[in-house]
Short mmCIF file of C-alpha atoms in Angstrom, two decimals:
data_model
loop_
_atom_site.label_atom_id
_atom_site.label_comp_id
_atom_site.label_asym_id
_atom_site.label_seq_id
_atom_site.Cartn_x
_atom_site.Cartn_y
_atom_site.Cartn_z
CA MET A 290 85.48 46.17 92.04
CA SER A 291 88.70 47.84 93.14
CA ASP A 292 90.59 45.55 90.77
CA LEU A 293 88.58 46.99 87.89
CA GLY A 294 89.46 50.52 89.02
CA ASN A 295 93.14 49.62 89.20
CA TRP A 296 92.99 48.15 85.71
CA LEU A 297 91.27 51.22 84.28
CA ALA A 298 93.60 53.74 85.93
CA PRO A 299 96.77 52.14 87.28
CA ASN A 300 98.79 54.28 89.69
CA GLU A 301 96.20 57.03 89.47
CA GLY A 302 96.90 58.41 92.92
CA LYS A 303 100.66 57.89 92.98
CA TRP A 304 102.69 60.71 91.48
CA THR A 305 106.42 61.06 91.96
CA LYS A 306 108.03 64.47 92.27
CA GLU A 307 109.81 63.85 88.95
CA GLU A 308 106.47 63.21 87.21
CA GLU A 309 105.03 66.43 88.64
CA ILE A 310 108.04 68.44 87.47
CA TYR A 311 107.87 66.83 84.01
CA LEU A 312 104.15 67.61 83.85
CA LEU A 313 104.58 71.28 84.76
CA ALA A 314 107.54 71.75 82.42
CA HIS A 315 106.21 69.98 79.33
CA VAL A 316 102.46 70.65 79.18
CA PRO A 317 102.88 74.26 77.98
CA ILE A 318 105.20 73.02 75.21
CA TYR A 319 103.67 69.71 74.08
CA GLY A 320 100.13 69.66 75.49
CA LEU A 321 98.28 67.39 77.87
CA ALA A 322 97.71 64.48 75.47
CA HIS A 323 101.41 64.14 74.61
CA VAL A 324 102.47 64.30 78.26
CA ALA A 325 99.81 61.74 79.23
CA ARG A 326 101.18 59.31 76.64
CA ARG A 327 104.75 59.86 77.85
CA LEU A 328 103.77 59.29 81.49
CA LYS A 329 101.59 56.29 80.53
CA LYS A 330 98.65 57.69 82.47
CA PRO A 331 95.07 58.32 81.34
CA LEU A 332 94.42 61.79 79.94
CA TYR A 333 91.74 62.60 82.52
CA VAL A 334 94.17 61.79 85.36
CA VAL A 335 96.89 63.99 83.89
CA THR A 336 94.40 66.81 83.27
CA ARG A 337 93.12 66.65 86.84
CA LYS A 338 96.65 66.63 88.26
CA TYR A 339 97.75 69.55 86.07
CA LYS A 340 94.75 71.63 87.07
CA GLY A 341 95.41 70.80 90.71
CA LEU A 342 99.05 71.84 90.46
CA THR A 343 98.35 75.08 88.58
CA SER A 344 95.27 76.31 90.44
CA ASN A 345 95.64 79.26 92.79
CA VAL A 346 93.20 77.96 95.38
CA GLY A 347 94.54 78.58 98.86
CA ALA A 348 97.46 80.66 97.65
#
């Protein structure tokens, strides 16, 4: 079953610092869908990561 999860969302939990910086810099300009295509990640994964990076919880 984990193979199916890996096939559906490869590298879902692995984000490099460069990807995070790209995400934060380009989403306001191009939007989530465009950035998801560029990063070759599913839209729901990119959306979740962006919300996690931009939320003020614990700040």
